[in-house]
XYZ file of C-alpha atoms in Angstrom:
562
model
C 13.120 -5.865 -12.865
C 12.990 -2.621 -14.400
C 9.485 -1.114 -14.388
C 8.312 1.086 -17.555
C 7.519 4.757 -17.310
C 4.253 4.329 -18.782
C 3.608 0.668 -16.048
C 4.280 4.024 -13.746
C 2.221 6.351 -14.816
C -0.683 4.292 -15.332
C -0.494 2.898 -11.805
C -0.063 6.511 -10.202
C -2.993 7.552 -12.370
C -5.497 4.583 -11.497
C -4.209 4.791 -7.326
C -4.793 8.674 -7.639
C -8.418 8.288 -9.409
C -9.303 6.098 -6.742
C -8.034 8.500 -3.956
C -9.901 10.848 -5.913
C -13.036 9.263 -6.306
C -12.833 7.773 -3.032
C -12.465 10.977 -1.419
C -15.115 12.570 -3.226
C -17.237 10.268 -2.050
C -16.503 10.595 1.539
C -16.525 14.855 0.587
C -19.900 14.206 -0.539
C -21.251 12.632 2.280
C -20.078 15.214 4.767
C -22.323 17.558 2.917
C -26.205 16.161 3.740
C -24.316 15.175 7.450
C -23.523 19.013 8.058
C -26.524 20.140 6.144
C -29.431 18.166 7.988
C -27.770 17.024 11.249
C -25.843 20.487 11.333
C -22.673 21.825 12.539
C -22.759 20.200 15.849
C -23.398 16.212 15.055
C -20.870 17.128 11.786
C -18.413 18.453 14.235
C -18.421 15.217 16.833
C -18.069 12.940 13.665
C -14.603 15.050 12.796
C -13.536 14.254 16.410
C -14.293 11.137 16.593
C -13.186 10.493 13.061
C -9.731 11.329 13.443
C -9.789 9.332 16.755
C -10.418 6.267 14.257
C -7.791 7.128 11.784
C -5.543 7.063 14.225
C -6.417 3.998 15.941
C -6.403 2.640 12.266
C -2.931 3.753 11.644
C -1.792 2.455 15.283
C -2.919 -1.217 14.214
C -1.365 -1.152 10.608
C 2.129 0.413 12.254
C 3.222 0.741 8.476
C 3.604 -2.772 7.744
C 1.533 -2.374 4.417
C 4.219 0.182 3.322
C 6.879 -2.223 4.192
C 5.048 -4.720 2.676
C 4.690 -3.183 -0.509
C 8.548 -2.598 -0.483
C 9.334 -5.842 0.809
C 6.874 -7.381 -1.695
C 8.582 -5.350 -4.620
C 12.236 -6.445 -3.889
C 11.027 -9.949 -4.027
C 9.093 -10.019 -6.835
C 12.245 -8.157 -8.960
C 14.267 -10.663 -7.532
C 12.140 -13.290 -9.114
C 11.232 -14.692 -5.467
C 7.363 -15.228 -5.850
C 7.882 -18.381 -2.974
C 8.803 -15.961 -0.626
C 6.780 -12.731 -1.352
C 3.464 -15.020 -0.849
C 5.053 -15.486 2.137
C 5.571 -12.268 3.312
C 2.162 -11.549 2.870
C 1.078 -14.605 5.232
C 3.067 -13.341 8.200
C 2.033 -9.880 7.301
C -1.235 -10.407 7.569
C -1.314 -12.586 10.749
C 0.628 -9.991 12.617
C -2.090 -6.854 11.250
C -4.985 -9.241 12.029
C -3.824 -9.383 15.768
C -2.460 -6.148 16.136
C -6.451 -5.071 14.603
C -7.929 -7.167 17.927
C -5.637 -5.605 20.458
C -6.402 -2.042 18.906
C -10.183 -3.160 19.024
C -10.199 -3.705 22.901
C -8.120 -0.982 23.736
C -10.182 1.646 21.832
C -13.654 -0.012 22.668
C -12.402 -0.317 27.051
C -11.160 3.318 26.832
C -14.179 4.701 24.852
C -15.268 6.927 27.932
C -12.106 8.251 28.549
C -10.910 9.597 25.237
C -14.736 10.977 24.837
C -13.777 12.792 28.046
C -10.043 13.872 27.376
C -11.508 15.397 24.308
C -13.599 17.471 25.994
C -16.824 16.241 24.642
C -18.214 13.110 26.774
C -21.162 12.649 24.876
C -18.705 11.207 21.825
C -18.284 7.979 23.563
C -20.600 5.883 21.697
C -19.570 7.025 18.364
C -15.641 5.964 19.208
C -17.626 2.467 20.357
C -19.188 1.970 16.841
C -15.995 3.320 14.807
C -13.468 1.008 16.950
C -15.527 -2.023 14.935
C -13.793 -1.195 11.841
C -10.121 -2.004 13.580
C -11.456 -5.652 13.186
C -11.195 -5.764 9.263
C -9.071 -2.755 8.270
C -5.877 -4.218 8.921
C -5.854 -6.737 7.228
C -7.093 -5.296 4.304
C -4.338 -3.041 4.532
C -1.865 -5.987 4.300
C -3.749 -6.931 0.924
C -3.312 -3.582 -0.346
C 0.240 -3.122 0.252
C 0.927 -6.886 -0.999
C -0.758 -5.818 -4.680
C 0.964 -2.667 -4.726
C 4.100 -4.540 -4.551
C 3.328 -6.541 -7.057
C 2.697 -3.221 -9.563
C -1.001 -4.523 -9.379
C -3.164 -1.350 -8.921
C -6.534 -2.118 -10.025
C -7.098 -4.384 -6.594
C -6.399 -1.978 -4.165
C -8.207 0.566 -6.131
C -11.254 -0.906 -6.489
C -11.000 -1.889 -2.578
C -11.138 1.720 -1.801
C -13.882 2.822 -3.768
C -15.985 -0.507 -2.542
C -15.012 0.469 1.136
C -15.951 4.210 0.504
C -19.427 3.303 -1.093
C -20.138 1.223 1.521
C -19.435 3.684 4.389
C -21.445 6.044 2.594
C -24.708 4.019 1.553
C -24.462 2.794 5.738
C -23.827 6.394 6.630
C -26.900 7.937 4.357
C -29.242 5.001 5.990
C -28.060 5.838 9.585
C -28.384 9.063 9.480
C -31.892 8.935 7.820
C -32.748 6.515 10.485
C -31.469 8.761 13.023
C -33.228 11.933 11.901
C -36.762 10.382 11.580
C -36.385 9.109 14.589
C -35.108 12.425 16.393
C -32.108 10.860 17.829
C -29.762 12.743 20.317
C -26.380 14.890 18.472
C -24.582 11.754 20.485
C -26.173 8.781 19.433
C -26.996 10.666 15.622
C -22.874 10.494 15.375
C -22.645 7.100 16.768
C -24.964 5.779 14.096
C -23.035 7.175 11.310
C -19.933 6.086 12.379
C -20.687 2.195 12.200
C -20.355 3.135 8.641
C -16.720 2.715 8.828
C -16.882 -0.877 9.774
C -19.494 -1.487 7.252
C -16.583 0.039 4.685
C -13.793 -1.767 5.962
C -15.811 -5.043 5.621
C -16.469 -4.303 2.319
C -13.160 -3.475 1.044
C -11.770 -6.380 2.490
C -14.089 -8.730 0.384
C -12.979 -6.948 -2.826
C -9.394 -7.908 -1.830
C -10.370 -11.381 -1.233
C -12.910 -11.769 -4.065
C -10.793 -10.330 -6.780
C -7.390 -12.140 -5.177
C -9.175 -15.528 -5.936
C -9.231 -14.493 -9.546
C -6.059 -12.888 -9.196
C -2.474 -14.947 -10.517
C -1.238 -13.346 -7.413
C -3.675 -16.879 -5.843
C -3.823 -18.981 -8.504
C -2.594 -22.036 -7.296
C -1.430 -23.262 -10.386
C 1.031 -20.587 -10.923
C 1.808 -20.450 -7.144
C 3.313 -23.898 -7.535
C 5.403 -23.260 -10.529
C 7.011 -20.069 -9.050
C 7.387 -21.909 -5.507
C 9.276 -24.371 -7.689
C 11.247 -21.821 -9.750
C 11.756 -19.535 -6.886
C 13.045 -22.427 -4.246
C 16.747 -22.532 -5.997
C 16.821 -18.965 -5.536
C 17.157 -18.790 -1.351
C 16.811 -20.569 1.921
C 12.957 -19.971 3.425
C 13.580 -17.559 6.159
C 12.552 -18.546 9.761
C 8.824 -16.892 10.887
C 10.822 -14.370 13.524
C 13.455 -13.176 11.155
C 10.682 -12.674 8.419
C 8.494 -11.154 11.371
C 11.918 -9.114 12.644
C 12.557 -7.404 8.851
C 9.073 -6.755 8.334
C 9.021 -4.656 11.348
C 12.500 -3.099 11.018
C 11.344 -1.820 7.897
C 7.998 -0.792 9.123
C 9.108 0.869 12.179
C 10.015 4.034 10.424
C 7.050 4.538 8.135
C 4.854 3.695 11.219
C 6.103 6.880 12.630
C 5.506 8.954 9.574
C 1.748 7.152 9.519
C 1.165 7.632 12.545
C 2.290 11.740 12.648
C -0.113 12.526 9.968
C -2.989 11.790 11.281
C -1.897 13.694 14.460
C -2.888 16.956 12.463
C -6.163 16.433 13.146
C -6.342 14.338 16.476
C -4.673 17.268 18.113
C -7.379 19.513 16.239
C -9.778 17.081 17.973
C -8.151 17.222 21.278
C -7.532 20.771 21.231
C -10.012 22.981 18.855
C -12.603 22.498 21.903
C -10.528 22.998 24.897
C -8.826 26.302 23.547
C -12.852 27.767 22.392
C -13.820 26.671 25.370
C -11.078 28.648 27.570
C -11.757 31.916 25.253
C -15.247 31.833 26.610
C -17.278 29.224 24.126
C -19.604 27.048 25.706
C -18.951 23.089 24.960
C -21.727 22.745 22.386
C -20.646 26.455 20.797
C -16.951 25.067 20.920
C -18.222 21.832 18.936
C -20.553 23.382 16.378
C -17.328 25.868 15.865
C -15.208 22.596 15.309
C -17.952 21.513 13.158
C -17.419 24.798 10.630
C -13.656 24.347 10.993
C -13.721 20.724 9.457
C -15.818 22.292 6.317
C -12.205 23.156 5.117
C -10.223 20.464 6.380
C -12.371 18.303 4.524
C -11.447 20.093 0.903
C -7.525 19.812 1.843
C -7.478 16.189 2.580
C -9.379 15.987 -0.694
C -6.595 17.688 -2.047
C -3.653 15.412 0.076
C -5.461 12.220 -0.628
C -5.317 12.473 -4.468
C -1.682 13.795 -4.088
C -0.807 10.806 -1.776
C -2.862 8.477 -3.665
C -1.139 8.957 -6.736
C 2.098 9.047 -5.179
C 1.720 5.660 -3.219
C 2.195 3.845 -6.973
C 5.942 5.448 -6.745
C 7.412 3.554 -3.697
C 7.389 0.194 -5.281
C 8.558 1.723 -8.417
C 11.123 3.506 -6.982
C 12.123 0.564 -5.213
C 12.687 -2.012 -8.526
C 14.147 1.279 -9.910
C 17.064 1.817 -7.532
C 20.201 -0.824 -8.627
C 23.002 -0.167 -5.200
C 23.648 2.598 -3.721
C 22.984 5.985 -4.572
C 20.305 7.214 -7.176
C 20.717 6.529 -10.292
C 19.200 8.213 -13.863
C 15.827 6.776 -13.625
C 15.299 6.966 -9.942
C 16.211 10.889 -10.632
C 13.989 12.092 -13.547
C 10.504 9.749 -11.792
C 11.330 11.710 -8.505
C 11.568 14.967 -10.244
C 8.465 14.860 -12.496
C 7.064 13.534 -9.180
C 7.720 16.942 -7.689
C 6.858 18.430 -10.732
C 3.231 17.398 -10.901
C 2.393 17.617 -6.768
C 3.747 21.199 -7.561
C 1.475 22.264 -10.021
C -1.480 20.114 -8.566
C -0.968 21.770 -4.966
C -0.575 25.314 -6.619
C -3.425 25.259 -8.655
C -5.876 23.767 -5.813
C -4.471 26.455 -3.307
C -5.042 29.224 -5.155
C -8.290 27.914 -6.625
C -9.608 27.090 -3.003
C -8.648 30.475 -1.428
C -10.503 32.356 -4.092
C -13.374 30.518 -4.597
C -13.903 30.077 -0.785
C -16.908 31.658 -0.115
C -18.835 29.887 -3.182
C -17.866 27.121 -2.414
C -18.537 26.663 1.056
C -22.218 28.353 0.309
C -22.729 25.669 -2.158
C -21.196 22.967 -0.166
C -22.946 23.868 3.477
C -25.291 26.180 2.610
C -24.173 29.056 4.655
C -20.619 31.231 4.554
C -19.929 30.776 8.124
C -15.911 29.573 8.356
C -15.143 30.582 5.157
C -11.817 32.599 6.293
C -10.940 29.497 7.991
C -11.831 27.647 4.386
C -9.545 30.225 2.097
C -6.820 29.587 4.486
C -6.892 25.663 4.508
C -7.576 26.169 1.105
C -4.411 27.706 0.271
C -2.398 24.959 2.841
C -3.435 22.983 -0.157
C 0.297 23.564 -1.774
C 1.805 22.373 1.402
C -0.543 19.182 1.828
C 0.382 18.087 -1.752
C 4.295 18.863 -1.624
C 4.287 16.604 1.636
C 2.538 13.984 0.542
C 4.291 13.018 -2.561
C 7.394 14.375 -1.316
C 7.200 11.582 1.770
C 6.526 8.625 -0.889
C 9.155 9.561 -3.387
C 11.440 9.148 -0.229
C 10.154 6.207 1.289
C 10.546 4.775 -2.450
C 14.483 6.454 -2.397
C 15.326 4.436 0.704
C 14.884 7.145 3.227
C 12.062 5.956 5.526
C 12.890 8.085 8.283
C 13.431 11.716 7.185
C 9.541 12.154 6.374
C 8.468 10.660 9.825
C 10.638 13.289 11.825
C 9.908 16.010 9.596
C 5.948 15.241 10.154
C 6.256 14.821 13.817
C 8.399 18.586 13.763
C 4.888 19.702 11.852
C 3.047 18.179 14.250
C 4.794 19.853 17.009
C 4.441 23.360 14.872
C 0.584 22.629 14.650
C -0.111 22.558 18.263
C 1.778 24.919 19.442
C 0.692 27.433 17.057
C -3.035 26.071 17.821
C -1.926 26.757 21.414
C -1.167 30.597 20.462
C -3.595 31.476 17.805
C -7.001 30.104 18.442
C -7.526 31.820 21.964
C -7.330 34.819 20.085
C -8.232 33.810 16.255
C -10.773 31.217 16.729
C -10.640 28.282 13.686
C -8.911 30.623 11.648
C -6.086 30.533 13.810
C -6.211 26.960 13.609
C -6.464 27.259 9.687
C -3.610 29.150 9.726
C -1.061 26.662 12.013
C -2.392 23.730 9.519
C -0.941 26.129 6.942
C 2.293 26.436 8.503
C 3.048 22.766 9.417
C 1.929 21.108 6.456
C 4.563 24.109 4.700
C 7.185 23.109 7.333
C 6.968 19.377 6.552
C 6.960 20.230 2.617
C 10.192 22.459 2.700
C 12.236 19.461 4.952
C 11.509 16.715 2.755
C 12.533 19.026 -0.869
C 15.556 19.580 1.306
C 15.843 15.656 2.049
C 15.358 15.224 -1.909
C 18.351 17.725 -2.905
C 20.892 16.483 -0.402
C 20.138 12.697 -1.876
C 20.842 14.168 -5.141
C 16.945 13.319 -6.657
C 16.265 16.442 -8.071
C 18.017 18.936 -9.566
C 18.353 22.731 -8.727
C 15.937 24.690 -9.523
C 16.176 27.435 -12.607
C 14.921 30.534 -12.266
C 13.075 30.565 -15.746
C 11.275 27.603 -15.234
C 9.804 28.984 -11.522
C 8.592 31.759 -13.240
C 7.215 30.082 -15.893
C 5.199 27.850 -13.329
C 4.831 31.326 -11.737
C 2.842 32.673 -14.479
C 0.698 30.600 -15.158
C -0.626 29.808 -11.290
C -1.382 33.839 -11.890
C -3.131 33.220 -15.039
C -5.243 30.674 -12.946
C -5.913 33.614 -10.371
C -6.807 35.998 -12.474
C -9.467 33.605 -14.612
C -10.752 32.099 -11.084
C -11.019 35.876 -9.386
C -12.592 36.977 -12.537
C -14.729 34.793 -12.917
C -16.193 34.641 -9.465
C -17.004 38.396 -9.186
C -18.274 38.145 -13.309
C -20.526 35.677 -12.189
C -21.559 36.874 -8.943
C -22.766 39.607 -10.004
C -24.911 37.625 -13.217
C -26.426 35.110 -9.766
C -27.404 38.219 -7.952
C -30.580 37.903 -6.914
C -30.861 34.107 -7.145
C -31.305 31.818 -3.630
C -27.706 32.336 -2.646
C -27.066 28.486 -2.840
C -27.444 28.250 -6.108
C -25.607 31.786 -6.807
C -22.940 30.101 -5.273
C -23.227 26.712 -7.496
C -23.546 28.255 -10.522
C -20.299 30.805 -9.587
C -18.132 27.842 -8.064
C -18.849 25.141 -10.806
C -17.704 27.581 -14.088
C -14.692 29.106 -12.583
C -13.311 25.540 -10.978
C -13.381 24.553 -15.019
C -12.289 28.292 -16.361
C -9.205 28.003 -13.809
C -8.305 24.321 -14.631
C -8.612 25.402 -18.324
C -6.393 28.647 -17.816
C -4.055 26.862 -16.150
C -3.291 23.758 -18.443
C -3.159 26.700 -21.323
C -0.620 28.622 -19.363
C 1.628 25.830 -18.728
C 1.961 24.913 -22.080
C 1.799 28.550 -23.637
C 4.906 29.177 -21.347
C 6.628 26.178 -21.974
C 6.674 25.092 -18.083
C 4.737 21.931 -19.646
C 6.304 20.073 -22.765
C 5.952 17.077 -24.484
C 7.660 15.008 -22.712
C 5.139 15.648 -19.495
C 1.945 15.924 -21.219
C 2.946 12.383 -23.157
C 3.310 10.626 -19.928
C -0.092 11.601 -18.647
C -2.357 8.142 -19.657
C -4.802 9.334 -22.299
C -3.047 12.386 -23.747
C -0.356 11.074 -26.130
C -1.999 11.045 -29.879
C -5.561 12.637 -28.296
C -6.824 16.075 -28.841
C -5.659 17.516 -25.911
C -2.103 16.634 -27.347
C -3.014 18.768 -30.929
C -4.132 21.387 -28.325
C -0.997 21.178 -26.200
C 0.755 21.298 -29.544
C -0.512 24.240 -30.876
C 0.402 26.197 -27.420
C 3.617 25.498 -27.686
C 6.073 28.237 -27.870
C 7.329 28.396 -31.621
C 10.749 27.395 -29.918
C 9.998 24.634 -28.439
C 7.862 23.498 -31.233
C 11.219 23.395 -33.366
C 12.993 21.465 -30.755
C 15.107 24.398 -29.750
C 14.335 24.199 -26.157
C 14.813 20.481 -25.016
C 16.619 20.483 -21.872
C 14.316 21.739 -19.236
C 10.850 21.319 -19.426
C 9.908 22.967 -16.535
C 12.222 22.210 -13.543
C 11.216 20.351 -10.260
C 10.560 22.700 -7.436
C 12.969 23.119 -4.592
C 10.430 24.604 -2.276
C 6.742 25.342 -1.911
């Protein structure tokens, strides 16, 4: 089974709105959290939240990545009998793994809270360790529709989970403030909304599966039939066995990334503290510090969101060894994109910093710390898209060892530069890693043979127009700064942030296609452009060159680096 460019595309783009959406959601509801609980309660939440992650990741040990793979070789294979299967044993093993990871996190609650150097975030690891008992398994769901090329489950699932967590976390922390709760038991409150989340997005998978042909029982019978000339039923342990062998080394890749910040949670405090902060200085510093992080993983998540459609893809694409023609060119327009995406969003970030974080937060305190996790952006993006184009190439292992090397690069250069440099020092090892990790896996990608080497035309073309996008976003901003002067700086900084986000977007896109770096046969795989306006627009930019047809080989070269 062969699956289309456009089947590709459309699943990448529905995944990566989703992320997108999903994300700003959960951006959005960081903002009245740091704005009426403050910087303190917003910066135990951080901790505490990328405790959960982790925990989260620990109990899925990248089984829904193997079962999307897994799930995908089946289905190509025509083995429906035996990818319903898979998903049985999957899910048993990520329900129990959930309960285990439950206990563990619930029993050791004081302990963590106290490693962390904050004791007082004990009860919120309590209330988040109740979302272990549903995530899991909806995780299992997830990866079993992705297999199946089946987007529109999983994506709805995430926004339903996101709303949730959001609509519990908004009634908590009202609750919480009218009732002049403690910083401690204010974060504990709002972090029950991530089981109310993970409840709901496991309904959606189970609601919508019943309507699904991936349940129907009708068809399940007629492909069990079909399928059972195909091959023997495995037994449970060797199904159980390959599951994990294949999980095994995406686990470790899962369970590296969200290491950036647990070792941000585990060490932010301790190193403020030892440069003379006091605990609840060191924590409402933290607090500022996660104002960026929480724009960058808006940036990853879309990246990684989008890219998550590929490894399935990928997977039905590859026939033996080797890559072959079509594995090639989705890799490298892969790269293509997640290098323009993570370009544009660093350089837009860095710049538009200070507006931005006025508008978000309502004060400019952390904004160096901001511009710099802004501009890891480029880095975030690269690695995340970069790590599912070779999961979906066959190499599972070379993005989990080059995360873990980031994660080694992020502490120690948290170890070195925040006794002296504060959160920006911490800004600046995220920057670093997330760069490190980005430049092994294009590495990974050339020595496989998925993308070609660079040219040097088409870097500068890409080049150009990322300082077309820095000139209209740094214009812009001090244009329109000086128009807001004299309003209430937060709306100064709204009505600054807002028109050069747009002015930069719309320089960019021009510049791509102006220079050539974008032609038609990018803008025509992007759902909703092909016969639209924007492709009469895209048109006209063309160079007159390319327009004739002249200029057909390269349409902008895949990176080799950030």
């Amino acid at each position: 089974m062969k699956s289309q460019p456009s089947q590709l595309m459309r699943g990448a783009a529905l995944l990566g709105g989703a992320a997108l959406l999903s994300k700003l959601i959960g951006t959005l509801q960081k903002i009245p959290l740091q704005n009426l609980a403050g910087d303190r309660v917003f910066g135990l939440y951080s901790a505490v939240y990328a405790l959960a992650v982790m925990w989260m990741t620990l109990a899925a040990a990248g089984i829904p990545v193997a079962v999307s793979a897994l799930v995908a070789e089946r289905i190509a294979a025509g083995d429906e009998r035996g990818a319903r299967r898979l998903l049985r044993y999957a899910a048993a093993l990520l329900s129990a793994s959930g309960l285990v990871a439950f206990a563990l996190l619930w029993s050791a609650a004081d302990t963590l809270a106290a490693w962390m150097g904050a004791p007082e975030a004990a009860a919120a690891i309590r209330a988040s360790s109740l979302a272990l008992l549903a995530a899991p398994l909806t995780a299992a769901l997830r990866g079993y529709s992705q297999g199946r090329l089946e987007m529109g489950r999983p994506a709805l699932s995430q926004l339903a989970e996101q709303c949730a967590r959001v609509a519990f976390m908004l009634c908590a922390l009202g609750w919480a403030l009218q009732r002049d709760w403690s910083a401690a038991s204010t974060a504990a409150a709002v972090h029950g909304g991530l089981a109310a989340g993970a409840a709901a997005g496991l309904a959606v998978m189970l609601i919508t599966g019943r309507r699904s042909h991936a349940y129907d029982r009708a068809e399940h019978q007629e492909s069990a039939a079909a399928s059972a000339t195909l091959a023997p039923k495995e037994p449970g342990r060797i199904l159980l066995r390959r599951i994990v062998r294949v999980a095994l080394p995406v686990a470790a890749g899962s369970v590296v990334a969200p290491l950036f910040g647990l070792i941000d949670a585990f060490t932010l405090p301790r190193f403020l503290q030892s440069a003379g902060d006091t605990a609840a200085a060191a924590m409402f510093a933290f607090g500022e510090y996660n104002r960026g992080v929480a724009l960058l993983q808006l940036v990853s998540m879309a990246a990684g969101g989008a890219a998550a459609a590929l490894v399935p893809s990928l997977t039905m694409a590859r026939s033996g060894p080797g890559i072959d023609a079509e594995s090639s060119a989705q890799a490298a327009f892969a790269m293509r994109l997640a290098w323009w995406f993570g370009g544009a969003a660093a350089i837009g970030l860095a710049i538009l910093a200070r507006p931005i974080n006025v508008a978000l937060f309502a004060d400019a305190r952390g904004t160096a710390a901001m511009a710099v996790l802004g501009a890891a952006a480029l880095g975030a993006a690269l690695q995340a898209v970069s790590a599912a184009v070779l999961q979906g190439l066959g190499d599972l292992r070379a993005p989990a060892f080059h995360l873990a090397f980031a994660a080694l690069i992020k502490a120690a250069l948290n170890a070195a530069l925040v006794p002296a440099f504060g959160i920006t020092g911490a800004a600046v090892a995220a920057a670093c890693a997330y760069g490190a990790a980005a430049t092994l896996n294009l590495r990974a990608l050339h020595r496989l043979g998925a993308l070609p080497v660079p040219r040097f035309a088409a870097a500068g073309r890409s080049a150009l127009a990322l300082a077309v996008l820095a000139a209209a976003a740094g214009g812009g901003s001090l244009a329109l700064a000086a128009l807001t002067r004299g309003l209430a700086p937060r709306v100064a900084a709204l009505l600054t942030a807002l028109p050069c986000i747009a002015l930069g977007a719309f320089a960019f896109a021009a510049a791509l296609a102006a220079t050539g770096a974008l032609g038609p046969r990018e803008w025509r795989a992007l759902p909703g452009v092909a016969g639209s306006r924007a492709e009469r627009w895209l048109q006209r930019l063309q160079p007159a060159s390319r327009r004739l047809g002249e200029t057909t080989a390269d349409p902008g070269g895949p990176p080799s680096a950030p």
